[in-house]
mmCIF file of C-alpha atoms in Angstrom:
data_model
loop_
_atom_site.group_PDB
_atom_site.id
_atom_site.type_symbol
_atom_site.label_atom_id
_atom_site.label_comp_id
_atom_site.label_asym_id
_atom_site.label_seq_id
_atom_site.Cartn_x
_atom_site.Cartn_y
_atom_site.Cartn_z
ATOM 1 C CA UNK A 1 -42.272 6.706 -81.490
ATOM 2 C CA UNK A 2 -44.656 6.553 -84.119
ATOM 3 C CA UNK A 3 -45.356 9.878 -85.889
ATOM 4 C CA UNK A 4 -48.536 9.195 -87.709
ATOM 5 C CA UNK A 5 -50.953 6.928 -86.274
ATOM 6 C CA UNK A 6 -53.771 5.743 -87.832
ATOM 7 C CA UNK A 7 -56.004 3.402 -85.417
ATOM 8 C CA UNK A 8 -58.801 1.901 -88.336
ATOM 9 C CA UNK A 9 -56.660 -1.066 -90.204
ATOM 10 C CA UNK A 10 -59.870 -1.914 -91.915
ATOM 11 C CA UNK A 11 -63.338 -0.075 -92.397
ATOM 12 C CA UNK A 12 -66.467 -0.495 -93.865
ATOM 13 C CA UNK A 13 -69.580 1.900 -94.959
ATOM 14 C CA UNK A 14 -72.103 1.970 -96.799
ATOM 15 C CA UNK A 15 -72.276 3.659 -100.555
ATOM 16 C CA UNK A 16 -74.139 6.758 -100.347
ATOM 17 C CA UNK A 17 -72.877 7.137 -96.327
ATOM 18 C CA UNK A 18 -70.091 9.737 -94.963
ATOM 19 C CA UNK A 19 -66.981 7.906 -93.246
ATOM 20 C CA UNK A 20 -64.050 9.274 -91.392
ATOM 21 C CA UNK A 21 -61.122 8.058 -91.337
ATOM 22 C CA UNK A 22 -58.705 8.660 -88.224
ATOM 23 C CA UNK A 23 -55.178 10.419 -88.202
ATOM 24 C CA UNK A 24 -53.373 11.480 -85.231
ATOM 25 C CA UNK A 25 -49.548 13.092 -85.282
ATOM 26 C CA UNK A 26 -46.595 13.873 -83.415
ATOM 27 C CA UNK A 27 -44.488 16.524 -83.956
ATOM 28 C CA UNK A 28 -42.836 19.137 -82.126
ATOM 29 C CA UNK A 29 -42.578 21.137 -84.814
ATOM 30 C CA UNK A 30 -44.631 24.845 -85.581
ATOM 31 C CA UNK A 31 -44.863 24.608 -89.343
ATOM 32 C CA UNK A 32 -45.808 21.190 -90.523
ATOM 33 C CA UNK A 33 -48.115 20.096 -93.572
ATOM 34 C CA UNK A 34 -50.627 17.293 -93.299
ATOM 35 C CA UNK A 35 -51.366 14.988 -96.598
ATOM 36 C CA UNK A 36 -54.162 11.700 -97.275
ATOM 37 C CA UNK A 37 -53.095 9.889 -99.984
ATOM 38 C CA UNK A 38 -55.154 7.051 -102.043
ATOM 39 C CA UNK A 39 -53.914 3.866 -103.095
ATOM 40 C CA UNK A 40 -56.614 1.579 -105.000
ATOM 41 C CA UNK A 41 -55.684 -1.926 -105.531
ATOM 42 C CA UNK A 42 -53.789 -0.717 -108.716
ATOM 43 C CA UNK A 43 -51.055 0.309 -106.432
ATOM 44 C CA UNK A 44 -50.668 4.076 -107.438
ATOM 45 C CA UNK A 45 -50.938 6.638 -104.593
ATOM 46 C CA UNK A 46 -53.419 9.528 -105.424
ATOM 47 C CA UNK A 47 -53.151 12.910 -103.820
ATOM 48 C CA UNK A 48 -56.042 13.941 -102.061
ATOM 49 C CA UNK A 49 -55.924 16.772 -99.804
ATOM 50 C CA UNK A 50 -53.596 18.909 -98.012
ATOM 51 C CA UNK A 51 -53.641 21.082 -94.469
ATOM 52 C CA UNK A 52 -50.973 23.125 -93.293
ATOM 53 C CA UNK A 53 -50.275 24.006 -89.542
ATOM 54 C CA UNK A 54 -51.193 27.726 -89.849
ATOM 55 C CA UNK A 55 -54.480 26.730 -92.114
ATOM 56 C CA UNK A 56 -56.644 28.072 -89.961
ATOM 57 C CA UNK A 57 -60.126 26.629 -92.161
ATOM 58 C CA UNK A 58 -60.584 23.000 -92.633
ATOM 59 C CA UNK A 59 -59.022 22.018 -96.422
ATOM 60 C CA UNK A 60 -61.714 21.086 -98.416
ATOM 61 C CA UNK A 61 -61.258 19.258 -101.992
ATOM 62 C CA UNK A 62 -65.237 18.335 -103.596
ATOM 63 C CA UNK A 63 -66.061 15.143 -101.557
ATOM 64 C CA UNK A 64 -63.109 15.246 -99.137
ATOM 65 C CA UNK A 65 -62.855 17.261 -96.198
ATOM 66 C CA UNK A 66 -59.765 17.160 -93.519
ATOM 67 C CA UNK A 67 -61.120 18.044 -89.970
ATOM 68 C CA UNK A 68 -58.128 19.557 -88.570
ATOM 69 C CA UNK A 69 -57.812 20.034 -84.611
ATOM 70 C CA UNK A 70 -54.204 21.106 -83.685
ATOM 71 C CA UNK A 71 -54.673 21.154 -80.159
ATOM 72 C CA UNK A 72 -55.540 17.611 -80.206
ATOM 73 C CA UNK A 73 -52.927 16.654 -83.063
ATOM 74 C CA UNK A 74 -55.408 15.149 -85.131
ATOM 75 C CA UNK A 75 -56.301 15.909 -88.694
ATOM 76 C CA UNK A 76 -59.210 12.637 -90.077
ATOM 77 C CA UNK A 77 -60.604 12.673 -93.298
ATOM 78 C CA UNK A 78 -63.974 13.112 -93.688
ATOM 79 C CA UNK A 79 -65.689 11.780 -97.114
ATOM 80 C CA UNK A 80 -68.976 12.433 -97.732
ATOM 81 C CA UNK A 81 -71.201 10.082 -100.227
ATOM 82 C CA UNK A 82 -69.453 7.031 -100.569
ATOM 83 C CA UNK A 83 -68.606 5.642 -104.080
ATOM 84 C CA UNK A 84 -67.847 1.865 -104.730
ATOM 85 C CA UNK A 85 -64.690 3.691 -106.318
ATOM 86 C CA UNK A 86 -63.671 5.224 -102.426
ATOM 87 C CA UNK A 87 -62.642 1.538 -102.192
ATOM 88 C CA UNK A 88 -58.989 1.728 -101.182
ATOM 89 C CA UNK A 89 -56.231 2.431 -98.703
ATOM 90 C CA UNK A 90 -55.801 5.286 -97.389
ATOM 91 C CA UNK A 91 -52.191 6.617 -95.606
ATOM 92 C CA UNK A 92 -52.278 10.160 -94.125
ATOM 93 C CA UNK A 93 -49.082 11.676 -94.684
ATOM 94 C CA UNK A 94 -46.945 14.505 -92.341
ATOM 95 C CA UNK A 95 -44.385 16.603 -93.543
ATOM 96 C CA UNK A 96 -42.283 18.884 -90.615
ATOM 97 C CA UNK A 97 -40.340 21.910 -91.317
ATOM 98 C CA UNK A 98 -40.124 24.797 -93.256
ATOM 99 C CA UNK A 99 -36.662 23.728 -94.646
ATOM 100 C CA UNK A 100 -35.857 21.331 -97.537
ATOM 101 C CA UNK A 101 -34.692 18.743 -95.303
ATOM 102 C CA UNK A 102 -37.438 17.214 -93.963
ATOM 103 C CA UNK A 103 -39.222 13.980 -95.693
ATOM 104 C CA UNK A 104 -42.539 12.475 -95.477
ATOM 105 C CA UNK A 105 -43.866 10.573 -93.082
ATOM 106 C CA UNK A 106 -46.255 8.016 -93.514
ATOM 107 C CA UNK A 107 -49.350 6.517 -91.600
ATOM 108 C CA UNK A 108 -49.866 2.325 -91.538
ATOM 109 C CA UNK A 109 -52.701 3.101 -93.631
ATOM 110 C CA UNK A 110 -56.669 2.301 -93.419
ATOM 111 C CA UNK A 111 -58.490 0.057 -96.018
ATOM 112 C CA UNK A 112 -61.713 1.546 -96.568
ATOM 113 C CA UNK A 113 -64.430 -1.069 -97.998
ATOM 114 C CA UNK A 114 -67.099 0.403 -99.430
ATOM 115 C CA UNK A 115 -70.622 -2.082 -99.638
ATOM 116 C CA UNK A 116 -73.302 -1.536 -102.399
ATOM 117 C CA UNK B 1 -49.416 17.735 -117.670
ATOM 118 C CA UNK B 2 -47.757 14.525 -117.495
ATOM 119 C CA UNK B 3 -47.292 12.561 -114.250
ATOM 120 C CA UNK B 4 -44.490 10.846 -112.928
ATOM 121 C CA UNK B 5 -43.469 8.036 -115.173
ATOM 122 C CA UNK B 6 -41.855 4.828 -113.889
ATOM 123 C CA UNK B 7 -40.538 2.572 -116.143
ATOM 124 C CA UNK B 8 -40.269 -0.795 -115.549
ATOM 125 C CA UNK B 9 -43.826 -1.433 -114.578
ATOM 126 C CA UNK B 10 -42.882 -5.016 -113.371
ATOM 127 C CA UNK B 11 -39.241 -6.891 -112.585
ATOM 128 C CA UNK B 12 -38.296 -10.612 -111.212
ATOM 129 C CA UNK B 13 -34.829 -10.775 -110.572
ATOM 130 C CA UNK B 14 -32.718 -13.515 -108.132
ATOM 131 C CA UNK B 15 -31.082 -12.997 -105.247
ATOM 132 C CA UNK B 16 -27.565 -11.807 -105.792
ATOM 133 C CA UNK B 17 -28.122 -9.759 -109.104
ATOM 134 C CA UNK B 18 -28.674 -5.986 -109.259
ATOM 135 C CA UNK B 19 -31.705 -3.613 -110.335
ATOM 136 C CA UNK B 20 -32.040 -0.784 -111.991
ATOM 137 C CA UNK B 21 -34.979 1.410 -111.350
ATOM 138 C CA UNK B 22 -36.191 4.676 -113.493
ATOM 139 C CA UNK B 23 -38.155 8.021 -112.467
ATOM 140 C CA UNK B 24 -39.715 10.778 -114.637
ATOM 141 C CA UNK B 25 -40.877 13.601 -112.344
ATOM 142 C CA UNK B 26 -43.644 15.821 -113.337
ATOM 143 C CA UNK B 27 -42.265 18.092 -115.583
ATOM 144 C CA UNK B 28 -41.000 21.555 -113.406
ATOM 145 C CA UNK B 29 -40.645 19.032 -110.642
ATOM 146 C CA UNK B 30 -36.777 19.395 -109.387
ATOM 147 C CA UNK B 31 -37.294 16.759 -106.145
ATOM 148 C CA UNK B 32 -37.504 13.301 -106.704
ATOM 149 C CA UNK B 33 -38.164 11.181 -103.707
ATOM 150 C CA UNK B 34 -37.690 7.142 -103.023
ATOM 151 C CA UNK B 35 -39.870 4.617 -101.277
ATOM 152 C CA UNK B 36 -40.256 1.156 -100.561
ATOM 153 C CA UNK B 37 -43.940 -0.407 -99.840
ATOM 154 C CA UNK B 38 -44.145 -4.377 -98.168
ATOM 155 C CA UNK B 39 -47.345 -5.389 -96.476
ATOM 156 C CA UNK B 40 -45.097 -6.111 -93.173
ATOM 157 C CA UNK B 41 -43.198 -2.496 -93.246
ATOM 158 C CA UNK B 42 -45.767 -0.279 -94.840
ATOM 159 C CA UNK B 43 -44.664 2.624 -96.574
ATOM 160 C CA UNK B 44 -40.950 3.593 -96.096
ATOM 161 C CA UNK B 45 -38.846 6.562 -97.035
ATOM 162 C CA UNK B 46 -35.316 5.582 -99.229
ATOM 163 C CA UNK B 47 -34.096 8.680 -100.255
ATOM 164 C CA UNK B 48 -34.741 12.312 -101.843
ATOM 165 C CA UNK B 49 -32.749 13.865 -104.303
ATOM 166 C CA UNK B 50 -32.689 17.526 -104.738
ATOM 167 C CA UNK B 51 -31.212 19.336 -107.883
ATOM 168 C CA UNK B 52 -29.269 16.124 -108.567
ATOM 169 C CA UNK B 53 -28.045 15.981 -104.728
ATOM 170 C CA UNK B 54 -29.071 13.824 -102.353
ATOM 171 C CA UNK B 55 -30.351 15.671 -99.062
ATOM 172 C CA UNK B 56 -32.463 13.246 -97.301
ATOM 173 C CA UNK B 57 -32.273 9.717 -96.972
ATOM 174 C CA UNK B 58 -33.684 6.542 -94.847
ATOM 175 C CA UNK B 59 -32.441 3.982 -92.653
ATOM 176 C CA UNK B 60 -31.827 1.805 -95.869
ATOM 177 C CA UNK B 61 -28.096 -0.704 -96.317
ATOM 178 C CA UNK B 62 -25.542 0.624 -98.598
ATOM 179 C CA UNK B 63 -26.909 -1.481 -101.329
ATOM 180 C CA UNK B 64 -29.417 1.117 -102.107
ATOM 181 C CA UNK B 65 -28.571 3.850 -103.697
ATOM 182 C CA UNK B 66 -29.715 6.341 -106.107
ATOM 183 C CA UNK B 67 -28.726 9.145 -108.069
ATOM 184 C CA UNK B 68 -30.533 11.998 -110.331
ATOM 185 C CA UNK B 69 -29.786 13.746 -113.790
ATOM 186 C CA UNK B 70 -29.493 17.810 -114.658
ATOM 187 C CA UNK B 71 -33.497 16.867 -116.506
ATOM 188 C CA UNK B 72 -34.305 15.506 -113.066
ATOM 189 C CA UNK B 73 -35.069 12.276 -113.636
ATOM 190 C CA UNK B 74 -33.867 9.904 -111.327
ATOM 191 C CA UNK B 75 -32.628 5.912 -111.238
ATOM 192 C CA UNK B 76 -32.367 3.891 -107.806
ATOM 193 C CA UNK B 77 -29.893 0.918 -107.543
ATOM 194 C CA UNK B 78 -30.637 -1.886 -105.602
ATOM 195 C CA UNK B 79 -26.774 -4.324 -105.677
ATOM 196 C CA UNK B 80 -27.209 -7.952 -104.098
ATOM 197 C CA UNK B 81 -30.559 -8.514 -104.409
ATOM 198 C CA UNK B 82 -32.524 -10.141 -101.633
ATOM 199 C CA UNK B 83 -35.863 -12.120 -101.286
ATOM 200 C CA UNK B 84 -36.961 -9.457 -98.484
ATOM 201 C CA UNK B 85 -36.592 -6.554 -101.217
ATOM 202 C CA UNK B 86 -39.038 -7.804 -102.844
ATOM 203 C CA UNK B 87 -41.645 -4.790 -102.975
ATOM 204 C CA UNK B 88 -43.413 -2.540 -104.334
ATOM 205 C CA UNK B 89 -40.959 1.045 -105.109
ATOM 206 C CA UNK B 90 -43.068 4.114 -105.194
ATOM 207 C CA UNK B 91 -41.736 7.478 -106.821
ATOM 208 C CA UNK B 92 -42.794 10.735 -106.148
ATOM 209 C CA UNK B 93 -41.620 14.115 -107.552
ATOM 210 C CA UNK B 94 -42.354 17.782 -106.171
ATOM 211 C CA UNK B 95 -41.937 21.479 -106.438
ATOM 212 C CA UNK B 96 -40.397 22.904 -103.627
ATOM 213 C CA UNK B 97 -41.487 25.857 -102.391
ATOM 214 C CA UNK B 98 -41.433 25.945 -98.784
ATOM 215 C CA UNK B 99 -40.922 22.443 -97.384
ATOM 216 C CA UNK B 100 -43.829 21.696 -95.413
ATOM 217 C CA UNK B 101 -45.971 22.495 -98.265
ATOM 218 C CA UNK B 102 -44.543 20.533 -100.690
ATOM 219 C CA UNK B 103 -47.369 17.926 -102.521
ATOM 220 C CA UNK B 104 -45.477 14.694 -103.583
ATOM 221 C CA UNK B 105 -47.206 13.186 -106.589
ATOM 222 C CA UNK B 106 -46.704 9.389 -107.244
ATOM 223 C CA UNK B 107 -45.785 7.234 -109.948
ATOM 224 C CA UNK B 108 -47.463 4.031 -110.614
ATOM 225 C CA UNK B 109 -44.851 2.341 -109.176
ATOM 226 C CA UNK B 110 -42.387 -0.402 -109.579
ATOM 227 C CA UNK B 111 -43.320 -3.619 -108.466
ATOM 228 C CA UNK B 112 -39.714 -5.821 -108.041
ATOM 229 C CA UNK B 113 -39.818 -9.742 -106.917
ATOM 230 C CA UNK B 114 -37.087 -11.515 -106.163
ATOM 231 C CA UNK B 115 -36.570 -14.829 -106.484
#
């Protein structure tokens, strides 16, 4: 079963706009951390924000913002005033555990357009 | 503070020879972990290596393998080459502190074709 879905292949918004972009998760797991990553055309993958499953405040990093609802196992990225530069994939990221062993898992990914 | 390094940037090999690939972690960083990117498979985890140990690793074939040094840098070896490992091979180094918190920050990446 898939851990990390994401449902958006592809999205589009308008600069200036807010967009969210969908995660859900699967894990049976109490202590868990929940990552979106960035990967422009260039190929690197950028941290952007992290939530862990005792947070109890949404993370917040300047334009990003990770709406967190635990109950519903879903944890979308909100980003506010779209930049031509938002352009990208995006891959939302789980990791379980509080031990050393556990390794991340990722999401298919969405490509966010964004249109002048 | 420098980022994780990977080194080379590009490689075209044929099928049947053998790879080498390099990883820098941040500096401080003692994990090192492993992935392989195609547009069919997405993202997928290879391996992580721990305080040159391995103690996680994928559902990859024997002929990847990887190891890492006492600076915690860290090669991967990819034997027999094949057309379908032709991808892009993402590092990613982190501090461990309690597991579920751990950030991995990425390298640039390695992107291998084989043909």
């Amino acid at each position: 079963a898939q851990k990390i879905t994401q449902t958006q292949p592809g999205m589009f918004v308008q600069e200036k706009e807010a967009v969210t972009l969908d995660c859900t998760y699967d894990t049976s797991d109490q202590s868990y951390g929940l990552f979106w990553y960035k990967q422009p055309s260039s190929g690197e993958m950028i941290f952007l924000i992290y939530q862990g499953s005792y947070d109890e405040q949404n993370a917040t990093e300047g334009r990003y913002s990770l709406n967190f609802q635990k109950a519903r196992k879903s944890a979308n990225l909100v980003i506010s005033a779209s930049q031509l530069g938002d352009s990208a994939m995006y891959f939302c990221a789980m990791r379980e555990g509080g031990n050393y062993g556990q390794n991340f898992v990722f999401g298919p990914g969405t490509r966010l357009s964004v249109l002048p | 503070k420098a980022g994780v390094t990977q080194t080379p940037r590009y490689l075209i090999k044929t099928r049947g020879q053998q790879v080498t690939l390099s990883c820098s972690p941040i500096s401080g960083h003692r994990s090192v972990s492993w992935y392989q990117q195609t547009p069919g498979q997405g993202l997928q985890f290879l391996f992580e290596y721990f305080s040159e140990t391995q103690r996680n690793k994928g559902n990859f074939p024997g002929r990847f393998s990887g190891r890492q040094f006492s600076n915690s840098r860290s090669e991967m070896n990819v034997s027999t080459l094949e057309l379908g490992d032709s991808a892009l091979y993402l590092c990613a180094s982190s501090a461990p502190l309690a597991g579920s918190t751990d950030t991995q920050y990425f390298g640039p990446g390695t992107r291998l074709t084989v043909l």
